[in-house]
Amino acid sequence: MFILVTADPIDEASIRERIGTGRKDIGALVGFTGMVREISEGNTSPLELEHYPTMTEKMLTTIASEAIERFALIDAAIVHRVGVLEIGEEIVYVAAASRHRQSAFDGANFMMDYLKTRAPFWKKEGDGNWVEAKDADEDAFKKWER
């Protein structure tokens, strides 16, 4: 498992290599990249992400661990950026490796839904307004509740 919260750009190739290279049991590796987009139409100001370091890394580890357990993943990675990010920059990358593609897709999807609703990140638009949680994100997460 690989977990990282960083202000640096995300190196997807090195993450895929880290969790997939040299393995003979991986049949699928699904990666997802989230990008910074306009929060409100026409607002192209940067997005600022804040977090509590220890709490955030612990939650990301919990998210990846649960995905590994629930979807029989062989390995997983979550990399999330913090700091000031411009429109079009990568903000998050998740990867799920498994024997079969459906488990990898489900694991990556679960990690993203979990991140959007449960990870302790706070987003602020360049105009100083905090970005509020969306009902659609919460609805997407509910499909994973047991």
N, C-alpha and C. Protein backbone atom coordinates (compact mmCIF):
# COMPACT_ATOMS: atom_id res chain seq x y z
N MET A 1 0.85 -1.17 0.00
CA MET A 1 0.00 0.00 0.00
C MET A 1 0.89 1.24 0.00
N PHE A 2 0.44 2.24 -0.76
CA PHE A 2 1.20 3.48 -0.84
C PHE A 2 0.25 4.64 -0.59
N ILE A 3 0.55 5.44 0.43
CA ILE A 3 -0.25 6.60 0.81
C ILE A 3 0.67 7.80 0.85
N LEU A 4 0.22 8.91 0.24
CA LEU A 4 1.03 10.12 0.25
C LEU A 4 0.13 11.35 0.15
N VAL A 5 0.38 12.32 1.02
CA VAL A 5 -0.22 13.65 0.91
C VAL A 5 0.94 14.58 0.64
N THR A 6 0.83 15.37 -0.44
CA THR A 6 1.98 16.15 -0.89
C THR A 6 1.54 17.44 -1.58
N ALA A 7 2.42 18.41 -1.57
CA ALA A 7 2.20 19.63 -2.35
C ALA A 7 2.81 19.48 -3.75
N ASP A 8 3.59 18.43 -3.95
CA ASP A 8 4.28 18.23 -5.22
C ASP A 8 3.36 17.61 -6.27
N PRO A 9 3.68 17.79 -7.56
CA PRO A 9 2.92 17.13 -8.62
C PRO A 9 2.94 15.61 -8.44
N ILE A 10 1.91 14.96 -8.93
CA ILE A 10 1.76 13.51 -8.79
C ILE A 10 2.48 12.82 -9.95
N ASP A 11 3.29 11.83 -9.62
CA ASP A 11 4.00 11.04 -10.63
C ASP A 11 3.29 9.68 -10.74
N GLU A 12 2.27 9.64 -11.60
CA GLU A 12 1.45 8.44 -11.74
C GLU A 12 2.25 7.22 -12.15
N ALA A 13 3.19 7.40 -13.06
CA ALA A 13 3.97 6.27 -13.55
C ALA A 13 4.76 5.61 -12.42
N SER A 14 5.35 6.42 -11.54
CA SER A 14 6.12 5.82 -10.45
C SER A 14 5.21 5.12 -9.45
N ILE A 15 3.99 5.60 -9.28
CA ILE A 15 3.05 4.94 -8.37
C ILE A 15 2.62 3.59 -8.95
N ARG A 16 2.28 3.58 -10.24
CA ARG A 16 1.91 2.30 -10.88
C ARG A 16 3.08 1.32 -10.80
N GLU A 17 4.27 1.82 -11.02
CA GLU A 17 5.45 0.96 -10.95
C GLU A 17 5.63 0.42 -9.53
N ARG A 18 5.42 1.28 -8.56
CA ARG A 18 5.61 0.90 -7.16
C ARG A 18 4.66 -0.23 -6.73
N ILE A 19 3.41 -0.18 -7.21
CA ILE A 19 2.47 -1.20 -6.75
C ILE A 19 2.30 -2.35 -7.74
N GLY A 20 2.83 -2.23 -8.95
CA GLY A 20 2.58 -3.28 -9.93
C GLY A 20 3.77 -4.00 -10.50
N THR A 21 4.95 -3.43 -10.40
CA THR A 21 6.12 -4.01 -11.06
C THR A 21 6.59 -5.27 -10.35
N GLY A 22 6.93 -6.25 -11.18
CA GLY A 22 7.50 -7.48 -10.66
C GLY A 22 6.48 -8.45 -10.08
N ARG A 23 5.21 -8.12 -10.16
CA ARG A 23 4.17 -8.98 -9.61
C ARG A 23 3.66 -9.90 -10.72
N LYS A 24 3.45 -11.14 -10.41
CA LYS A 24 2.91 -12.09 -11.38
C LYS A 24 1.44 -12.40 -11.10
N ASP A 25 0.92 -11.85 -10.00
CA ASP A 25 -0.46 -12.13 -9.62
C ASP A 25 -1.43 -11.01 -9.99
N ILE A 26 -0.93 -9.91 -10.53
CA ILE A 26 -1.80 -8.78 -10.89
C ILE A 26 -2.26 -8.93 -12.33
N GLY A 27 -3.58 -8.96 -12.50
CA GLY A 27 -4.17 -9.02 -13.83
C GLY A 27 -4.76 -7.70 -14.26
N ALA A 28 -4.95 -6.78 -13.30
CA ALA A 28 -5.54 -5.48 -13.62
C ALA A 28 -5.00 -4.43 -12.66
N LEU A 29 -4.68 -3.28 -13.21
CA LEU A 29 -4.29 -2.13 -12.39
C LEU A 29 -5.07 -0.94 -12.92
N VAL A 30 -6.00 -0.45 -12.11
CA VAL A 30 -6.85 0.67 -12.49
C VAL A 30 -6.37 1.91 -11.76
N GLY A 31 -6.14 2.97 -12.52
CA GLY A 31 -5.76 4.24 -11.93
C GLY A 31 -6.79 5.31 -12.27
N PHE A 32 -7.00 6.21 -11.36
CA PHE A 32 -7.92 7.33 -11.58
C PHE A 32 -7.21 8.61 -11.18
N THR A 33 -7.29 9.62 -12.05
CA THR A 33 -6.72 10.93 -11.78
C THR A 33 -7.85 11.94 -11.66
N GLY A 34 -7.89 12.66 -10.54
CA GLY A 34 -8.83 13.75 -10.36
C GLY A 34 -8.13 15.06 -10.65
N MET A 35 -8.81 15.96 -11.34
CA MET A 35 -8.25 17.24 -11.75
C MET A 35 -9.01 18.38 -11.07
N VAL A 36 -8.33 19.49 -10.86
CA VAL A 36 -8.99 20.69 -10.34
C VAL A 36 -9.80 21.30 -11.49
N ARG A 37 -11.05 21.59 -11.21
CA ARG A 37 -11.93 22.20 -12.21
C ARG A 37 -12.60 23.42 -11.59
N GLU A 38 -13.31 24.14 -12.42
CA GLU A 38 -14.08 25.28 -11.92
C GLU A 38 -15.08 24.76 -10.88
N ILE A 39 -15.13 25.39 -9.73
CA ILE A 39 -16.13 25.03 -8.73
C ILE A 39 -17.45 25.68 -9.10
N SER A 40 -17.40 26.95 -9.46
CA SER A 40 -18.58 27.65 -9.96
C SER A 40 -18.25 28.18 -11.34
N GLU A 41 -19.22 28.14 -12.23
CA GLU A 41 -18.99 28.50 -13.63
C GLU A 41 -18.34 29.87 -13.78
N GLY A 42 -17.26 29.89 -14.55
CA GLY A 42 -16.56 31.13 -14.82
C GLY A 42 -15.51 31.51 -13.78
N ASN A 43 -15.49 30.80 -12.65
CA ASN A 43 -14.52 31.11 -11.60
C ASN A 43 -13.28 30.26 -11.84
N THR A 44 -12.23 30.87 -12.36
CA THR A 44 -11.01 30.14 -12.67
C THR A 44 -9.91 30.41 -11.65
N SER A 45 -10.31 30.83 -10.46
CA SER A 45 -9.32 31.08 -9.42
C SER A 45 -8.78 29.75 -8.90
N PRO A 46 -7.60 29.77 -8.30
CA PRO A 46 -7.02 28.54 -7.78
C PRO A 46 -7.86 27.97 -6.64
N LEU A 47 -7.57 26.72 -6.33
CA LEU A 47 -8.22 26.02 -5.23
C LEU A 47 -7.15 25.76 -4.18
N GLU A 48 -7.46 26.04 -2.93
CA GLU A 48 -6.50 25.79 -1.85
C GLU A 48 -7.03 24.65 -0.99
N LEU A 49 -6.18 23.64 -0.78
CA LEU A 49 -6.55 22.50 0.04
C LEU A 49 -5.76 22.51 1.33
N GLU A 50 -6.47 22.31 2.42
CA GLU A 50 -5.85 22.22 3.74
C GLU A 50 -6.17 20.86 4.33
N HIS A 51 -5.35 20.43 5.29
CA HIS A 51 -5.58 19.15 5.96
C HIS A 51 -4.86 19.13 7.30
N TYR A 52 -5.20 18.14 8.11
CA TYR A 52 -4.47 17.85 9.34
C TYR A 52 -3.60 16.64 9.04
N PRO A 53 -2.27 16.83 8.93
CA PRO A 53 -1.41 15.76 8.43
C PRO A 53 -1.60 14.38 9.05
N THR A 54 -1.48 14.23 10.32
CA THR A 54 -1.56 12.89 10.91
C THR A 54 -2.94 12.27 10.71
N MET A 55 -3.98 13.05 10.93
CA MET A 55 -5.34 12.56 10.78
C MET A 55 -5.62 12.18 9.33
N THR A 56 -5.14 12.97 8.40
CA THR A 56 -5.41 12.71 6.98
C THR A 56 -4.73 11.43 6.52
N GLU A 57 -3.45 11.26 6.82
CA GLU A 57 -2.74 10.05 6.40
C GLU A 57 -3.39 8.81 7.03
N LYS A 58 -3.81 8.92 8.27
CA LYS A 58 -4.47 7.78 8.93
C LYS A 58 -5.76 7.42 8.20
N MET A 59 -6.55 8.42 7.82
CA MET A 59 -7.81 8.15 7.11
C MET A 59 -7.54 7.57 5.73
N LEU A 60 -6.54 8.07 5.02
CA LEU A 60 -6.23 7.52 3.70
C LEU A 60 -5.79 6.06 3.81
N THR A 61 -5.04 5.75 4.85
CA THR A 61 -4.64 4.36 5.09
C THR A 61 -5.87 3.49 5.37
N THR A 62 -6.80 4.00 6.14
CA THR A 62 -8.04 3.27 6.43
C THR A 62 -8.82 3.03 5.15
N ILE A 63 -8.92 4.05 4.31
CA ILE A 63 -9.66 3.92 3.04
C ILE A 63 -9.03 2.85 2.16
N ALA A 64 -7.71 2.91 1.98
CA ALA A 64 -7.03 1.93 1.12
C ALA A 64 -7.12 0.53 1.72
N SER A 65 -6.96 0.42 3.01
CA SER A 65 -7.05 -0.89 3.68
C SER A 65 -8.43 -1.51 3.50
N GLU A 66 -9.46 -0.70 3.65
CA GLU A 66 -10.82 -1.22 3.47
C GLU A 66 -11.05 -1.65 2.04
N ALA A 67 -10.54 -0.87 1.08
CA ALA A 67 -10.68 -1.25 -0.33
C ALA A 67 -9.97 -2.58 -0.61
N ILE A 68 -8.78 -2.74 -0.06
CA ILE A 68 -8.04 -3.99 -0.24
C ILE A 68 -8.84 -5.17 0.29
N GLU A 69 -9.39 -5.00 1.47
CA GLU A 69 -10.16 -6.08 2.09
C GLU A 69 -11.46 -6.37 1.34
N ARG A 70 -12.22 -5.33 1.03
CA ARG A 70 -13.54 -5.52 0.43
C ARG A 70 -13.50 -6.05 -0.99
N PHE A 71 -12.48 -5.68 -1.75
CA PHE A 71 -12.45 -6.01 -3.17
C PHE A 71 -11.32 -6.97 -3.53
N ALA A 72 -10.73 -7.59 -2.52
CA ALA A 72 -9.64 -8.55 -2.73
C ALA A 72 -8.53 -7.95 -3.60
N LEU A 73 -8.19 -6.69 -3.30
CA LEU A 73 -7.11 -6.05 -4.04
C LEU A 73 -5.77 -6.61 -3.60
N ILE A 74 -4.85 -6.65 -4.51
CA ILE A 74 -3.49 -7.07 -4.20
C ILE A 74 -2.71 -5.90 -3.62
N ASP A 75 -3.00 -4.69 -4.12
CA ASP A 75 -2.34 -3.50 -3.62
C ASP A 75 -3.18 -2.29 -3.98
N ALA A 76 -2.91 -1.17 -3.31
CA ALA A 76 -3.65 0.07 -3.57
C ALA A 76 -2.76 1.26 -3.26
N ALA A 77 -3.09 2.38 -3.87
CA ALA A 77 -2.37 3.62 -3.62
C ALA A 77 -3.35 4.79 -3.63
N ILE A 78 -3.08 5.75 -2.75
CA ILE A 78 -3.80 7.02 -2.75
C ILE A 78 -2.76 8.13 -2.59
N VAL A 79 -2.76 9.06 -3.54
CA VAL A 79 -1.90 10.23 -3.45
C VAL A 79 -2.82 11.44 -3.61
N HIS A 80 -2.77 12.34 -2.64
CA HIS A 80 -3.63 13.53 -2.66
C HIS A 80 -2.76 14.75 -2.47
N ARG A 81 -3.02 15.76 -3.28
CA ARG A 81 -2.26 17.00 -3.17
C ARG A 81 -2.93 17.98 -2.22
N VAL A 82 -2.12 18.85 -1.65
CA VAL A 82 -2.58 19.95 -0.80
C VAL A 82 -1.86 21.22 -1.25
N GLY A 83 -2.31 22.33 -0.71
CA GLY A 83 -1.71 23.61 -1.08
C GLY A 83 -2.57 24.30 -2.11
N VAL A 84 -1.98 25.23 -2.84
CA VAL A 84 -2.70 25.99 -3.86
C VAL A 84 -2.53 25.31 -5.21
N LEU A 85 -3.67 24.96 -5.82
CA LEU A 85 -3.66 24.25 -7.10
C LEU A 85 -4.47 25.05 -8.12
N GLU A 86 -3.96 25.11 -9.32
CA GLU A 86 -4.62 25.83 -10.41
C GLU A 86 -5.60 24.91 -11.14
N ILE A 87 -6.55 25.51 -11.83
CA ILE A 87 -7.47 24.76 -12.67
C ILE A 87 -6.64 23.92 -13.65
N GLY A 88 -7.01 22.65 -13.79
CA GLY A 88 -6.32 21.74 -14.70
C GLY A 88 -5.22 20.92 -14.06
N GLU A 89 -4.81 21.27 -12.84
CA GLU A 89 -3.78 20.48 -12.17
C GLU A 89 -4.38 19.21 -11.57
N GLU A 90 -3.54 18.18 -11.45
CA GLU A 90 -3.96 16.96 -10.79
C GLU A 90 -4.08 17.21 -9.29
N ILE A 91 -5.17 16.70 -8.71
CA ILE A 91 -5.41 16.88 -7.28
C ILE A 91 -5.33 15.55 -6.54
N VAL A 92 -5.70 14.45 -7.21
CA VAL A 92 -5.70 13.15 -6.55
C VAL A 92 -5.44 12.05 -7.57
N TYR A 93 -4.81 11.00 -7.09
CA TYR A 93 -4.61 9.80 -7.90
C TYR A 93 -4.82 8.59 -7.01
N VAL A 94 -5.68 7.68 -7.46
CA VAL A 94 -5.85 6.41 -6.76
C VAL A 94 -5.55 5.29 -7.73
N ALA A 95 -5.00 4.21 -7.21
CA ALA A 95 -4.73 3.04 -8.03
C ALA A 95 -5.12 1.80 -7.24
N ALA A 96 -5.70 0.84 -7.96
CA ALA A 96 -6.11 -0.43 -7.37
C ALA A 96 -5.61 -1.56 -8.25
N ALA A 97 -4.89 -2.50 -7.65
CA ALA A 97 -4.35 -3.64 -8.37
C ALA A 97 -5.02 -4.91 -7.85
N SER A 98 -5.44 -5.77 -8.79
CA SER A 98 -6.09 -7.02 -8.41
C SER A 98 -5.86 -8.08 -9.47
N ARG A 99 -6.37 -9.26 -9.19
CA ARG A 99 -6.25 -10.35 -10.16
C ARG A 99 -7.17 -10.10 -11.37
N HIS A 100 -8.32 -9.47 -11.10
CA HIS A 100 -9.34 -9.29 -12.14
C HIS A 100 -9.78 -7.84 -12.22
N ARG A 101 -10.18 -7.42 -13.41
CA ARG A 101 -10.48 -6.01 -13.66
C ARG A 101 -11.63 -5.46 -12.83
N GLN A 102 -12.70 -6.24 -12.62
CA GLN A 102 -13.85 -5.70 -11.91
C GLN A 102 -13.49 -5.31 -10.48
N SER A 103 -12.69 -6.12 -9.82
CA SER A 103 -12.25 -5.79 -8.46
C SER A 103 -11.43 -4.51 -8.46
N ALA A 104 -10.57 -4.34 -9.46
CA ALA A 104 -9.74 -3.14 -9.54
C ALA A 104 -10.60 -1.91 -9.79
N PHE A 105 -11.56 -2.01 -10.72
CA PHE A 105 -12.46 -0.88 -10.97
C PHE A 105 -13.27 -0.53 -9.72
N ASP A 106 -13.84 -1.55 -9.09
CA ASP A 106 -14.65 -1.32 -7.89
C ASP A 106 -13.81 -0.72 -6.76
N GLY A 107 -12.60 -1.23 -6.59
CA GLY A 107 -11.73 -0.72 -5.54
C GLY A 107 -11.37 0.74 -5.75
N ALA A 108 -11.05 1.11 -6.99
CA ALA A 108 -10.71 2.51 -7.29
C ALA A 108 -11.93 3.41 -7.10
N ASN A 109 -13.08 2.96 -7.56
CA ASN A 109 -14.31 3.72 -7.42
C ASN A 109 -14.66 3.92 -5.95
N PHE A 110 -14.56 2.86 -5.16
CA PHE A 110 -14.81 2.94 -3.73
C PHE A 110 -13.88 3.95 -3.06
N MET A 111 -12.58 3.87 -3.37
CA MET A 111 -11.63 4.79 -2.74
C MET A 111 -11.97 6.24 -3.06
N MET A 112 -12.36 6.53 -4.31
CA MET A 112 -12.71 7.90 -4.66
C MET A 112 -13.97 8.36 -3.95
N ASP A 113 -15.00 7.51 -3.91
CA ASP A 113 -16.23 7.90 -3.21
C ASP A 113 -15.96 8.13 -1.72
N TYR A 114 -15.13 7.30 -1.14
CA TYR A 114 -14.77 7.42 0.27
C TYR A 114 -13.97 8.71 0.49
N LEU A 115 -13.01 8.98 -0.39
CA LEU A 115 -12.21 10.20 -0.28
C LEU A 115 -13.08 11.46 -0.34
N LYS A 116 -14.03 11.48 -1.28
CA LYS A 116 -14.86 12.66 -1.49
C LYS A 116 -15.74 12.98 -0.28
N THR A 117 -16.05 11.96 0.52
CA THR A 117 -17.00 12.17 1.61
C THR A 117 -16.42 12.05 3.01
N ARG A 118 -15.31 11.34 3.16
CA ARG A 118 -14.83 11.05 4.50
C ARG A 118 -13.42 11.53 4.80
N ALA A 119 -12.63 11.83 3.80
CA ALA A 119 -11.24 12.25 4.04
C ALA A 119 -11.21 13.70 4.54
N PRO A 120 -10.38 13.98 5.54
CA PRO A 120 -10.34 15.32 6.13
C PRO A 120 -9.49 16.31 5.31
N PHE A 121 -10.07 16.77 4.21
CA PHE A 121 -9.50 17.84 3.40
C PHE A 121 -10.50 18.97 3.37
N TRP A 122 -10.01 20.20 3.39
CA TRP A 122 -10.86 21.36 3.30
C TRP A 122 -10.42 22.16 2.08
N LYS A 123 -11.39 22.52 1.24
CA LYS A 123 -11.10 23.21 -0.02
C LYS A 123 -11.65 24.64 0.04
N LYS A 124 -10.81 25.56 -0.40
CA LYS A 124 -11.20 26.97 -0.43
C LYS A 124 -10.90 27.52 -1.82
N GLU A 125 -11.90 28.20 -2.40
CA GLU A 125 -11.70 28.85 -3.69
C GLU A 125 -10.82 30.08 -3.50
N GLY A 126 -10.25 30.55 -4.58
CA GLY A 126 -9.37 31.71 -4.54
C GLY A 126 -10.04 32.96 -4.01
N ASP A 127 -11.37 33.01 -4.09
CA ASP A 127 -12.10 34.17 -3.56
C ASP A 127 -12.33 34.07 -2.06
N GLY A 128 -11.83 33.01 -1.44
CA GLY A 128 -11.95 32.85 0.01
C GLY A 128 -13.13 32.04 0.47
N ASN A 129 -14.01 31.62 -0.45
CA ASN A 129 -15.18 30.82 -0.07
C ASN A 129 -14.79 29.35 0.07
N TRP A 130 -15.25 28.73 1.15
CA TRP A 130 -15.03 27.30 1.36
C TRP A 130 -15.96 26.52 0.45
N VAL A 131 -15.46 25.43 -0.11
CA VAL A 131 -16.25 24.57 -0.98
C VAL A 131 -17.04 23.61 -0.09
N GLU A 132 -18.35 23.59 -0.28
CA GLU A 132 -19.21 22.73 0.53
C GLU A 132 -19.33 21.35 -0.09
N ALA A 133 -19.59 20.37 0.77
CA ALA A 133 -19.81 19.00 0.31
C ALA A 133 -21.06 18.96 -0.56
N LYS A 134 -21.06 18.04 -1.51
CA LYS A 134 -22.19 17.90 -2.43
C LYS A 134 -23.03 16.68 -2.04
N ASP A 135 -24.33 16.84 -2.13
CA ASP A 135 -25.24 15.72 -1.84
C ASP A 135 -24.96 14.54 -2.76
N ALA A 136 -24.61 14.83 -4.00
CA ALA A 136 -24.33 13.75 -4.98
C ALA A 136 -23.16 12.89 -4.53
N ASP A 137 -22.15 13.50 -3.91
CA ASP A 137 -21.01 12.72 -3.41
C ASP A 137 -21.44 11.79 -2.28
N GLU A 138 -22.26 12.31 -1.39
CA GLU A 138 -22.77 11.49 -0.28
C GLU A 138 -23.65 10.36 -0.81
N ASP A 139 -24.48 10.65 -1.80
CA ASP A 139 -25.32 9.61 -2.41
C ASP A 139 -24.47 8.53 -3.05
N ALA A 140 -23.38 8.93 -3.71
CA ALA A 140 -22.47 7.94 -4.34
C ALA A 140 -21.83 7.05 -3.29
N PHE A 141 -21.49 7.62 -2.15
CA PHE A 141 -20.86 6.83 -1.10
C PHE A 141 -21.83 5.82 -0.48
N LYS A 142 -23.09 6.18 -0.40
CA LYS A 142 -24.07 5.32 0.27
C LYS A 142 -24.16 3.93 -0.36
N LYS A 143 -23.86 3.82 -1.65
CA LYS A 143 -23.95 2.50 -2.30
C LYS A 143 -22.92 1.52 -1.72
N TRP A 144 -21.90 2.02 -1.04
CA TRP A 144 -20.86 1.17 -0.48
C TRP A 144 -21.13 0.78 0.97
N GLU A 145 -22.11 1.41 1.61
CA GLU A 145 -22.38 1.13 3.02
C GLU A 145 -22.89 -0.30 3.15
N ARG A 146 -22.45 -0.94 4.21
CA ARG A 146 -22.88 -2.32 4.45
C ARG A 146 -24.07 -2.35 5.34
